[in-house]
Amino acid sequence: MVRASERTYPQYLGKRYSTKATAFAGISTDGGTLLRWNPDGIDDSLVLKSGRWVAASAPKTASRLLNGSTTRAGTIRLDDSSYGSYAAIRGDKSTDRIVAWNTAPTLEAIHYAEDADFVYVSNRPLVIAIALAANSRRRIKVSREYLLEYLNFGFSVSGHTPFAGVMALPPRTSLSVARGKVQLIAAPTAPQTNLQEREDPRRTGADELVAALRAAVTRLLDAQPREEIQLRLSGGIDSRLLLGLLKESTATKITAVCQGDANSEEVMVASQLAALAGVELKVKTPELIDPTSIVESMRASIRESQGFIPSEALVSPYAVSDPIHQGESLAAGQWPLFKGVLERTADNALEATWRLLDSRNDDVLTPTLNAKVRGEVERWAASVPAFTNLEILYMWGRDIRSSRYLQPHAIQLDRDSEIFYPYVDSEVTAVADELPPFSRMRQISAYLAVEAVWPESLRVPLANNGRFRFEASGPVPGISDDYFEERSAKPQPYTGTVDQSAAERITDREFVTAPISSAAKYVTSHIQWRTLRRNLDPEIVQIVEESATVGEKSARGLAPADKSPRWLQLITWRLVLAVQWLEGDWIPRVKR
């Protein structure tokens, strides 16, 4: 199995990885083996000491976890040194026990499987699938359950991976392996976060949030393998706060990149922010993975994600990292929980809560399969210890939307760049968990964080008439009286250069000019359509097949009455990815 993994898996690694794995035998008393690939320039992601060891997916983390994780009264307890964003496996031969866990939100999840002979644990499920196939001397098997959940949600809610029998660790749990027996146990207990009460309750937690954000950025800066950082700067709340945090450090070269054209308000705003911060800005149109084809780029995205289907079908053809310098860190403001995800409304009645959760489900499967998939959401909700519906909505973002959604994205990005996402740091999560719900969901805490880190940036407008949620009716006395008029103005025009991708090389430009009808034609003429259509609602099948026979304008009009043409484009592009996934040409032949 080790030889098969060493020979088969490297073809899926990116340029910054060494293709040679390092194997450590005898990590448990019954002959366990640790196999790992290390990116160039990464230190302290594995430590072995007197029969104890820790492997972590993030650099400069393993030693901290070996010393900062303990057990007491049957509970794993972490101290302040264990903060970060990672998947970790810890072993101890003296107790013959291995424990694995991941932080939340989850960029790198722990995955696991078992057969009659072995237990398999990894942060990459493809490695497990290769080992399973090598042991059984069969081909790698894929998971139909994963595909069905992808079609409705864009990811798996239940934790199914693309590979049969390989599961992601459920939220708020750890994996324990002792004497060959597998058990899901409680996740490690993080240090208690206590917020100081403020005279103005809207400001409670603001100082602690800023301190956690600064600590997260410091951890990432200390661990990055190179000095270069590419910051994806859209000019929204997330990226301007991240730019403010980064510019506090003078030891790193920051290049801001905004994807768009000169007419984009996001580009205009990003230009103003970059000038204010004194950092270089590059404006460019997105690059395709395969510069000649939308369809081939979508196919390549599945392979780059190691069998996961990209959660965002509409941007799946585009290169995720597109590095300026190979091995650089890529910084982005991905899904900060301190802004709230679903809990954006004061109406947290049971009916309203389930209406919001149901809106996450696109219901494109047959009625029977839709009910089965909806049952996975209900099972997840039953696992959440919550006494308010607002807490359920917050936990959807924490457990599911900010975790399952990011897995294929993180795997793709990791091929070329070190991920630099401070908002998913476990210390930031710990503060977000304690923030007053109203301040979190109305973005008051987010505003106060920007004000503390980079107040001058609040003079720069938000793109496309954007506003902080709590400012929907105007500035709020005592919170955001300053700069409101400047922040609400139109951004200044962009007069710089735009790096244009070579669009004339694309052979299937119809996917750009007629995205719905072209996708429908591709799907319905594909050999896998007959297999796929059996799982879909008859109304969806009819819409897709009719869209394949008409022009784009007519196809846009075929969207269901309660859906938009953009929704129909999303579904047809998911179907393109689904038939490509069913082709199976991304599945490796296991080299024994």
Coordinates of C-alpha atoms in Angstrom, one line a residue:
M1 CA 0.0 0.0 0.0
V2 CA 2.8 2.4 0.8
R3 CA 4.5 1.6 -2.5
A4 CA 1.2 2.1 -4.4
S5 CA 0.6 5.4 -2.8
E6 CA 4.2 6.6 -3.4
R7 CA 3.9 5.7 -7.1
T8 CA 0.3 6.8 -7.7
Y9 CA -0.4 10.0 -5.7
P10 CA 2.5 12.3 -6.8
Q11 CA 0.8 13.0 -10.2
Y12 CA -1.9 15.0 -8.3
L13 CA 0.6 17.2 -6.4
G14 CA 1.4 20.7 -7.5
K15 CA 4.7 22.2 -8.5
R16 CA 5.7 23.2 -5.0
Y17 CA 5.7 19.7 -3.7
S18 CA 8.4 17.1 -3.8
T19 CA 7.2 14.0 -5.6
K20 CA 9.1 11.8 -3.2
A21 CA 7.2 10.8 0.0
T22 CA 8.8 10.1 3.4
A23 CA 7.6 7.0 5.1
F24 CA 7.9 6.4 8.9
A25 CA 7.2 2.8 9.9
G26 CA 6.3 1.6 13.4
I27 CA 4.4 4.6 14.6
S28 CA 2.1 2.3 16.6
T29 CA 2.6 -1.0 18.3
D30 CA 0.7 -2.9 15.6
G31 CA 2.9 -1.7 12.8
G32 CA 1.3 1.6 11.6
T33 CA 3.0 3.6 9.0
L34 CA 3.0 7.4 8.4
L35 CA 3.4 8.5 4.8
R36 CA 3.7 12.2 3.9
W37 CA 4.6 14.6 1.2
N38 CA 6.1 17.9 2.2
P39 CA 6.0 21.2 0.2
D40 CA 9.4 22.7 -0.4
G41 CA 10.5 25.2 2.3
I42 CA 7.9 24.0 4.9
D43 CA 9.2 23.4 8.4
D44 CA 7.8 21.8 11.6
S45 CA 4.8 20.0 10.1
L46 CA 6.0 16.7 11.7
V47 CA 7.7 16.1 15.0
L48 CA 8.7 12.7 16.6
K49 CA 9.9 12.5 20.2
S50 CA 10.3 9.4 22.4
G51 CA 7.4 7.5 20.8
R52 CA 5.2 10.5 20.6
W53 CA 4.5 12.3 17.3
V54 CA 2.4 14.9 15.6
A55 CA 1.8 15.5 11.9
A56 CA 0.0 18.7 10.9
S57 CA -1.1 20.1 7.6
A58 CA 0.1 23.6 8.4
P59 CA 3.8 24.7 8.8
K60 CA 5.3 25.5 12.2
T61 CA 2.4 23.7 13.9
A62 CA 3.5 20.2 14.9
S63 CA 5.8 21.2 17.8
R64 CA 3.2 23.5 19.2
L65 CA 0.6 20.7 19.2
L66 CA 2.9 18.1 20.7
N67 CA 3.4 20.5 23.7
G68 CA 0.1 22.3 23.7
S69 CA -2.4 19.3 23.6
T70 CA -3.0 17.3 26.7
T71 CA -5.7 15.1 28.1
R72 CA -7.6 15.4 31.3
A73 CA -10.6 13.4 32.6
G74 CA -10.9 11.8 29.2
T75 CA -10.9 15.1 27.3
I76 CA -8.4 16.5 24.8
R77 CA -7.5 20.0 25.9
L78 CA -5.6 22.6 23.8
D79 CA -3.8 25.6 25.1
D80 CA -3.2 29.0 23.5
S81 CA -0.2 27.7 21.6
S82 CA -2.4 25.4 19.6
Y83 CA -4.3 28.1 17.7
G84 CA -4.2 28.1 13.9
S85 CA -5.9 26.4 10.9
Y86 CA -4.9 22.8 10.3
A87 CA -5.7 19.1 10.3
A88 CA -3.6 17.1 12.8
I89 CA -2.8 13.5 13.8
R90 CA -1.2 12.8 17.1
G91 CA 0.1 9.4 18.1
D92 CA 1.7 7.9 21.2
K93 CA 3.1 4.4 21.3
S94 CA 3.0 4.2 25.1
T95 CA -0.8 4.3 25.0
D96 CA -1.0 2.7 21.5
R97 CA -3.5 5.4 20.5
I98 CA -3.8 7.8 17.5
V99 CA -6.1 10.8 17.6
A100 CA -6.9 13.1 14.6
W101 CA -8.8 16.3 14.4
N102 CA -9.2 19.5 12.4
T103 CA -9.9 23.1 13.3
A104 CA -13.1 24.9 12.2
P105 CA -13.9 26.3 9.8
T106 CA -12.2 23.5 8.0
L107 CA -9.7 24.1 5.1
E108 CA -8.0 20.8 5.7
A109 CA -10.4 18.1 7.0
I110 CA -9.5 14.8 8.5
H111 CA -10.7 11.9 6.4
Y112 CA -10.9 8.2 7.4
A113 CA -11.8 4.7 6.2
E114 CA -11.4 1.2 7.4
D115 CA -11.5 -2.3 5.9
A116 CA -11.0 -5.8 7.3
D117 CA -7.2 -5.2 7.7
F118 CA -6.4 -1.5 8.3
V119 CA -7.6 1.9 9.4
Y120 CA -6.7 4.8 7.1
V121 CA -6.5 8.5 8.2
S122 CA -5.4 11.4 6.1
N123 CA -6.1 15.1 5.3
R124 CA -6.4 14.1 1.6
P125 CA -9.1 11.4 0.8
L126 CA -7.5 10.4 -2.5
V127 CA -4.5 9.0 -0.7
I128 CA -6.9 6.8 1.4
A129 CA -8.7 5.7 -1.8
I130 CA -5.4 4.6 -3.4
A131 CA -4.4 2.6 -0.3
L132 CA -7.9 0.9 -0.1
A133 CA -7.7 0.0 -3.8
A134 CA -4.1 -1.3 -3.4
N135 CA -5.1 -3.5 -0.4
S136 CA -8.2 -4.9 -2.1
R137 CA -6.4 -5.1 -5.5
R138 CA -9.4 -3.5 -7.2
R139 CA -10.0 -0.2 -8.9
I140 CA -10.8 3.0 -6.9
K141 CA -14.6 3.2 -6.3
V142 CA -16.4 6.5 -6.3
S143 CA -19.4 7.6 -4.1
R144 CA -22.8 8.1 -5.6
E145 CA -23.9 9.8 -2.4
Y146 CA -21.3 12.4 -2.8
L147 CA -22.4 13.3 -6.3
L148 CA -26.1 13.6 -5.3
E149 CA -25.3 15.9 -2.5
Y150 CA -23.1 18.0 -4.8
L151 CA -25.9 18.4 -7.3
N152 CA -28.2 19.9 -4.6
F153 CA -25.7 21.9 -2.5
G154 CA -22.4 22.2 -4.4
F155 CA -20.7 20.0 -1.7
S156 CA -21.5 17.1 0.6
V157 CA -23.4 18.0 3.8
S158 CA -23.0 14.5 5.3
G159 CA -19.2 14.3 4.8
H160 CA -19.2 11.8 1.9
T161 CA -16.1 12.3 -0.2
P162 CA -15.8 11.4 -3.9
F163 CA -14.6 8.0 -2.9
A164 CA -16.7 5.1 -1.6
G165 CA -16.2 4.4 2.1
V166 CA -14.0 7.5 2.7
M167 CA -15.7 10.0 5.0
A168 CA -14.8 13.5 6.3
L169 CA -14.7 13.9 10.0
P170 CA -18.1 15.1 11.3
P171 CA -18.2 18.6 12.8
R172 CA -17.2 19.0 16.4
T173 CA -15.6 15.5 16.6
S174 CA -12.2 13.8 16.6
L175 CA -11.1 10.4 15.4
S176 CA -9.7 8.0 17.9
V177 CA -7.9 4.8 16.8
A178 CA -6.8 2.4 19.6
R179 CA -5.8 -1.3 19.1
G180 CA -7.3 -1.1 15.6
K181 CA -10.7 0.1 16.8
V182 CA -12.1 3.3 15.4
Q183 CA -14.3 5.7 17.5
L184 CA -15.6 9.2 16.9
I185 CA -15.0 11.2 20.1
A186 CA -15.5 14.9 21.1
A187 CA -13.3 17.5 19.4
P188 CA -10.5 18.9 21.6
T189 CA -11.6 21.6 24.0
A190 CA -10.1 25.0 23.0
P191 CA -9.1 27.6 25.6
Q192 CA -12.0 29.5 27.1
T193 CA -12.6 32.9 25.5
N194 CA -14.1 35.5 27.7
L195 CA -15.3 38.8 26.3
Q196 CA -15.0 41.9 28.5
E197 CA -18.4 43.6 28.8
R198 CA -18.5 47.1 27.4
E199 CA -20.7 50.1 28.4
D200 CA -22.0 50.1 24.9
P201 CA -23.0 46.4 24.4
R202 CA -22.6 46.7 20.6
R203 CA -18.9 47.1 21.2
T204 CA -18.5 43.9 23.3
G205 CA -16.0 41.6 21.7
A206 CA -14.6 44.1 19.3
D207 CA -11.2 44.4 21.0
E208 CA -10.9 40.7 21.4
L209 CA -11.7 40.2 17.8
V210 CA -9.0 42.6 16.6
A211 CA -6.5 40.9 18.9
A212 CA -7.4 37.5 17.5
L213 CA -7.1 38.7 13.9
R214 CA -3.7 40.2 14.6
A215 CA -2.5 37.1 16.3
A216 CA -3.7 34.9 13.3
V217 CA -1.9 37.1 10.8
T218 CA 1.3 37.0 12.9
R219 CA 1.1 33.1 13.0
L220 CA 0.7 32.9 9.3
L221 CA 3.5 35.4 8.6
D222 CA 5.8 33.5 10.9
A223 CA 5.1 30.2 9.1
Q224 CA 5.1 31.3 5.5
P225 CA 7.9 29.8 3.4
R226 CA 8.5 32.9 1.3
E227 CA 8.2 36.6 1.8
E228 CA 5.9 37.2 -1.1
I229 CA 2.1 37.5 -0.5
Q230 CA -0.5 37.8 -3.2
L231 CA -3.6 39.4 -1.7
R232 CA -6.9 39.0 -3.6
L233 CA -8.3 42.5 -3.2
S234 CA -11.9 43.0 -4.2
G235 CA -12.4 46.1 -2.1
G236 CA -15.2 44.6 0.0
I237 CA -15.2 44.4 3.8
D238 CA -13.2 41.2 4.1
S239 CA -10.3 42.1 1.8
R240 CA -9.9 45.7 3.0
L241 CA -9.6 44.5 6.6
L242 CA -7.1 41.9 5.5
L243 CA -5.0 44.5 3.7
G244 CA -5.1 46.7 6.8
L245 CA -3.8 43.8 8.9
L246 CA -1.1 42.9 6.4
K247 CA 0.2 46.5 6.0
E248 CA 0.9 46.5 9.7
S249 CA 3.9 44.2 8.9
T250 CA 6.8 45.7 7.0
A251 CA 8.7 42.4 6.6
T252 CA 6.6 41.0 3.7
K253 CA 6.2 42.0 0.0
I254 CA 2.5 42.4 -0.7
T255 CA 1.1 42.5 -4.2
A256 CA -2.6 43.1 -4.4
V257 CA -4.5 41.5 -7.3
C258 CA -8.0 42.3 -8.4
Q259 CA -9.7 40.3 -11.1
G260 CA -11.9 42.3 -13.4
D261 CA -11.9 45.0 -16.0
A262 CA -11.6 48.8 -15.9
N263 CA -15.4 49.2 -15.7
S264 CA -15.7 47.0 -12.6
E265 CA -16.5 49.0 -9.4
E266 CA -14.5 46.3 -7.5
V267 CA -11.5 47.2 -9.5
M268 CA -12.1 50.9 -8.9
V269 CA -12.4 50.4 -5.1
A270 CA -9.4 48.0 -5.0
S271 CA -7.3 50.7 -6.8
Q272 CA -8.2 53.3 -4.2
L273 CA -7.4 51.0 -1.3
A274 CA -4.1 49.8 -2.7
A275 CA -3.0 53.4 -3.3
L276 CA -4.1 54.3 0.3
A277 CA -2.1 51.4 1.6
G278 CA 0.9 52.0 -0.6
V279 CA 1.0 48.5 -2.2
E280 CA 1.3 47.5 -5.8
L281 CA -2.0 46.5 -7.5
K282 CA -2.3 44.2 -10.5
V283 CA -5.6 44.2 -12.4
K284 CA -6.2 41.2 -14.6
T285 CA -9.0 39.2 -16.1
P286 CA -9.2 35.6 -14.7
E287 CA -7.0 32.9 -16.3
L288 CA -8.5 29.6 -17.5
I289 CA -6.8 26.4 -16.2
D290 CA -6.6 25.3 -19.9
P291 CA -6.2 28.6 -21.8
T292 CA -7.8 27.1 -24.9
S293 CA -11.1 25.7 -23.5
I294 CA -13.8 26.3 -20.9
V295 CA -14.9 22.6 -21.0
E296 CA -11.3 21.3 -20.7
S297 CA -10.7 23.7 -17.8
M298 CA -13.7 22.4 -16.0
R299 CA -12.5 18.9 -16.5
A300 CA -9.0 19.9 -15.2
S301 CA -10.6 21.5 -12.1
I302 CA -11.8 18.1 -10.9
R303 CA -8.4 16.6 -11.3
E304 CA -6.7 19.5 -9.5
S305 CA -9.2 19.1 -6.7
Q306 CA -8.2 15.4 -6.4
G307 CA -11.7 14.2 -7.3
F308 CA -13.8 16.8 -5.5
I309 CA -16.0 18.8 -7.8
P310 CA -15.4 22.5 -7.3
S311 CA -18.2 24.0 -5.1
E312 CA -18.5 27.1 -7.3
A313 CA -19.4 25.7 -10.7
L314 CA -19.5 29.1 -12.5
V315 CA -15.9 29.8 -11.7
S316 CA -14.6 26.3 -11.9
P317 CA -12.8 26.8 -15.2
Y318 CA -10.5 29.5 -13.8
A319 CA -7.1 29.1 -12.1
V320 CA -7.5 29.2 -8.4
S321 CA -4.0 30.3 -7.4
D322 CA -2.5 31.8 -10.5
P323 CA 0.7 32.7 -8.6
I324 CA 2.9 35.6 -9.3
H325 CA 5.8 33.7 -7.7
Q326 CA 5.8 29.9 -7.3
G327 CA 5.3 28.9 -3.7
E328 CA 4.1 32.4 -2.6
S329 CA 1.3 32.8 0.0
L330 CA -2.1 33.6 -1.3
A331 CA -4.2 35.8 1.1
A332 CA -7.9 36.2 0.8
G333 CA -10.9 37.0 3.1
Q334 CA -12.7 33.7 3.0
W335 CA -16.0 33.4 5.0
P336 CA -15.3 35.2 8.3
L337 CA -17.7 33.8 10.8
F338 CA -17.6 37.1 12.7
K339 CA -19.8 38.6 9.9
G340 CA -22.5 36.0 10.2
V341 CA -23.4 33.6 7.3
L342 CA -27.1 32.7 7.5
E343 CA -28.1 34.4 10.8
R344 CA -28.7 37.8 9.1
T345 CA -32.2 38.4 10.3
A346 CA -34.0 39.0 13.6
D347 CA -36.6 36.4 12.5
N348 CA -35.3 33.2 14.0
A349 CA -38.6 31.4 14.4
L350 CA -38.6 27.7 13.6
E351 CA -40.4 28.1 10.3
A352 CA -38.1 31.0 9.1
T353 CA -35.0 29.0 10.2
W354 CA -35.9 26.0 8.1
R355 CA -36.9 28.2 5.2
L356 CA -33.4 29.5 5.2
L357 CA -31.8 26.1 5.5
D358 CA -34.1 24.7 2.8
S359 CA -33.0 27.6 0.5
R360 CA -29.5 26.1 0.6
N361 CA -30.9 23.0 -1.2
D362 CA -31.5 23.4 -4.9
D363 CA -33.9 20.4 -5.0
V364 CA -32.9 19.2 -8.5
L365 CA -33.0 15.5 -7.7
T366 CA -36.0 13.2 -7.8
P367 CA -38.5 13.7 -4.9
T368 CA -37.2 10.5 -3.2
L369 CA -33.6 11.6 -3.5
N370 CA -34.4 15.2 -2.5
A371 CA -36.0 13.8 0.7
K372 CA -32.9 11.7 1.4
V373 CA -30.5 14.6 0.9
R374 CA -32.7 16.9 3.0
G375 CA -32.5 14.3 5.7
E376 CA -28.8 14.8 5.9
V377 CA -29.4 18.5 6.8
E378 CA -31.9 17.4 9.5
R379 CA -29.4 14.9 10.9
W380 CA -26.8 17.6 11.0
A381 CA -29.2 20.0 12.8
A382 CA -30.0 17.3 15.3
S383 CA -26.3 17.0 16.2
V384 CA -26.1 20.7 17.1
P385 CA -26.6 21.4 20.9
A386 CA -28.5 24.7 20.6
F387 CA -31.3 26.3 22.5
T388 CA -32.0 29.0 19.9
N389 CA -32.7 28.8 16.1
L390 CA -30.3 31.7 15.6
E391 CA -27.5 29.4 16.9
I392 CA -28.5 26.7 14.4
L393 CA -28.1 29.2 11.6
Y394 CA -24.7 30.3 12.9
M395 CA -23.6 26.7 13.2
W396 CA -24.5 26.0 9.6
G397 CA -21.8 28.5 8.6
R398 CA -19.4 27.2 11.1
D399 CA -19.9 23.4 10.5
I400 CA -21.0 23.2 6.9
R401 CA -20.9 26.3 4.6
S402 CA -17.5 27.5 5.7
S403 CA -16.0 24.0 5.8
R404 CA -17.3 21.5 3.2
Y405 CA -17.5 24.4 0.6
L406 CA -13.8 25.2 1.0
Q407 CA -12.3 21.7 0.7
P408 CA -11.9 21.5 -3.1
H409 CA -10.8 25.2 -3.2
A410 CA -8.1 24.6 -0.6
I411 CA -6.8 21.4 -2.4
Q412 CA -6.5 23.3 -5.7
L413 CA -4.9 26.3 -4.2
D414 CA -2.4 24.3 -2.2
R415 CA -0.8 23.0 -5.4
D416 CA 1.0 26.3 -6.1
S417 CA 0.6 28.5 -3.1
E418 CA 0.6 28.5 0.7
I419 CA -2.9 29.3 2.0
F420 CA -3.0 32.6 4.0
Y421 CA -6.6 32.8 5.4
P422 CA -6.4 34.3 8.8
Y423 CA -10.2 34.5 9.2
V424 CA -10.4 30.7 9.5
D425 CA -7.9 30.6 12.4
S426 CA -9.2 28.8 15.4
E427 CA -8.5 31.8 17.7
V428 CA -10.7 34.0 15.4
T429 CA -13.4 31.3 15.5
A430 CA -13.2 31.2 19.3
V431 CA -14.0 34.9 19.5
A432 CA -16.7 34.7 16.8
D433 CA -18.4 32.0 18.8
E434 CA -18.8 34.4 21.7
L435 CA -19.7 37.6 19.9
P436 CA -23.1 39.0 20.7
P437 CA -25.3 37.6 17.8
F438 CA -26.8 40.9 16.9
S439 CA -23.4 42.6 16.5
R440 CA -22.1 39.6 14.5
M441 CA -25.0 39.2 12.1
R442 CA -25.5 43.0 11.5
Q443 CA -21.7 43.4 10.8
I444 CA -21.2 45.8 13.7
S445 CA -18.2 43.7 14.9
A446 CA -16.8 43.6 11.4
Y447 CA -17.1 47.4 11.1
L448 CA -15.4 48.0 14.5
A449 CA -12.6 45.7 13.5
V450 CA -11.9 47.7 10.3
E451 CA -12.1 50.9 12.3
A452 CA -9.5 49.7 14.8
V453 CA -7.1 48.3 12.2
W454 CA -7.3 50.8 9.4
P455 CA -9.8 53.6 10.0
E456 CA -8.7 55.6 6.8
S457 CA -10.1 52.7 4.6
L458 CA -13.6 53.5 5.8
R459 CA -13.4 56.7 3.7
V460 CA -13.2 54.5 0.6
P461 CA -16.6 53.5 -0.9
L462 CA -17.8 49.9 -1.0
A463 CA -18.4 48.6 -4.6
N464 CA -21.8 48.4 -6.2
N465 CA -23.6 50.5 -3.6
G466 CA -22.6 48.1 -0.9
R467 CA -23.1 48.9 2.8
F468 CA -22.5 47.3 6.1
R469 CA -25.8 45.6 7.1
F470 CA -26.4 47.8 10.1
E471 CA -26.1 50.9 7.9
A472 CA -28.9 50.0 5.5
S473 CA -30.8 53.1 6.6
G474 CA -27.9 55.3 7.2
P475 CA -25.1 55.8 9.7
V476 CA -25.7 54.6 13.3
P477 CA -24.9 57.2 16.0
G478 CA -22.1 56.2 18.3
I479 CA -20.9 53.5 15.8
S480 CA -20.4 54.8 12.3
D481 CA -21.0 58.5 12.2
D482 CA -17.7 59.3 10.6
Y483 CA -17.0 59.0 6.8
F484 CA -20.5 57.7 5.9
E485 CA -21.0 60.1 3.0
E486 CA -17.6 59.3 1.6
R487 CA -18.1 55.6 2.0
S488 CA -21.5 55.8 0.3
A489 CA -20.2 57.7 -2.8
K490 CA -19.3 56.3 -6.2
P491 CA -15.7 55.0 -6.4
Q492 CA -13.2 56.9 -8.6
P493 CA -12.8 55.6 -12.1
Y494 CA -9.9 53.2 -12.7
T495 CA -7.3 54.6 -15.2
G496 CA -4.6 52.0 -14.9
T497 CA -3.8 49.0 -17.1
V498 CA -5.6 45.7 -17.2
D499 CA -3.7 42.4 -18.0
Q500 CA -6.0 40.7 -20.4
S501 CA -6.1 36.9 -20.7
A502 CA -5.8 35.6 -24.3
A503 CA -9.5 35.1 -24.9
E504 CA -9.1 34.7 -28.6
R505 CA -7.4 31.3 -28.0
I506 CA -10.7 29.8 -26.5
T507 CA -12.2 27.3 -28.9
D508 CA -15.5 27.0 -27.1
R509 CA -16.4 30.6 -26.6
E510 CA -20.1 29.7 -26.8
F511 CA -19.8 28.8 -23.1
V512 CA -19.2 32.5 -22.5
T513 CA -21.7 34.0 -24.9
A514 CA -24.5 31.3 -24.4
P515 CA -23.6 29.6 -21.1
I516 CA -27.0 27.9 -20.5
S517 CA -27.8 26.5 -24.0
S518 CA -24.1 25.5 -24.6
A519 CA -23.9 23.7 -21.2
A520 CA -27.2 21.9 -21.9
K521 CA -26.1 20.8 -25.3
Y522 CA -22.9 19.4 -23.9
V523 CA -24.6 17.6 -21.1
T524 CA -27.5 16.0 -23.1
S525 CA -25.1 14.8 -25.8
H526 CA -22.7 13.3 -23.2
I527 CA -22.6 9.5 -22.8
Q528 CA -23.2 9.9 -19.1
W529 CA -26.4 11.9 -19.4
R530 CA -28.5 8.7 -19.5
T531 CA -27.1 7.7 -16.1
L532 CA -27.3 11.2 -14.6
R533 CA -30.8 12.1 -15.7
R534 CA -32.3 9.1 -13.8
N535 CA -31.4 10.9 -10.6
L536 CA -32.9 14.3 -11.6
D537 CA -36.3 15.7 -11.1
P538 CA -38.3 15.2 -14.4
E539 CA -39.0 19.0 -14.6
I540 CA -35.2 19.7 -14.5
V541 CA -34.6 17.0 -17.1
Q542 CA -37.2 18.6 -19.4
I543 CA -35.7 22.1 -18.9
V544 CA -32.2 21.0 -19.6
E545 CA -33.2 19.0 -22.7
E546 CA -35.3 21.8 -24.1
S547 CA -32.5 24.3 -23.3
A548 CA -30.2 22.2 -25.6
T549 CA -32.5 22.8 -28.6
V550 CA -33.1 26.5 -28.4
G551 CA -31.1 29.7 -28.4
E552 CA -29.7 31.4 -25.3
K553 CA -32.5 33.9 -24.9
S554 CA -35.1 31.2 -25.0
A555 CA -33.1 29.0 -22.6
R556 CA -32.9 31.8 -20.1
G557 CA -36.7 32.0 -20.1
L558 CA -37.0 28.3 -19.2
A559 CA -35.8 28.9 -15.6
P560 CA -38.5 27.8 -13.1
A561 CA -40.8 30.7 -12.0
D562 CA -39.3 30.9 -8.6
K563 CA -35.7 30.8 -10.0
S564 CA -33.5 33.2 -12.0
P565 CA -31.6 32.5 -15.3
R566 CA -28.4 32.7 -13.3
W567 CA -29.7 29.8 -11.1
L568 CA -30.3 27.8 -14.3
Q569 CA -26.8 28.5 -15.5
L570 CA -25.4 27.3 -12.1
I571 CA -27.4 24.0 -12.4
T572 CA -26.4 23.4 -16.0
W573 CA -22.7 24.0 -15.2
R574 CA -23.0 21.7 -12.2
L575 CA -24.3 19.1 -14.6
V576 CA -21.3 19.6 -17.0
L577 CA -19.0 18.9 -14.1
A578 CA -21.1 16.0 -13.0
V579 CA -21.0 14.2 -16.3
Q580 CA -17.2 14.8 -16.5
W581 CA -16.9 13.4 -12.9
L582 CA -18.8 10.3 -14.0
E583 CA -16.5 9.9 -17.0
G584 CA -13.9 8.9 -14.4
D585 CA -10.8 9.9 -16.4
W586 CA -9.6 11.8 -13.4
I587 CA -9.4 8.5 -11.4
P588 CA -5.9 7.2 -11.2
R589 CA -4.8 3.7 -12.1
V590 CA -3.2 2.4 -8.9
K591 CA 0.5 1.6 -9.6
R592 CA 1.3 -1.3 -7.4

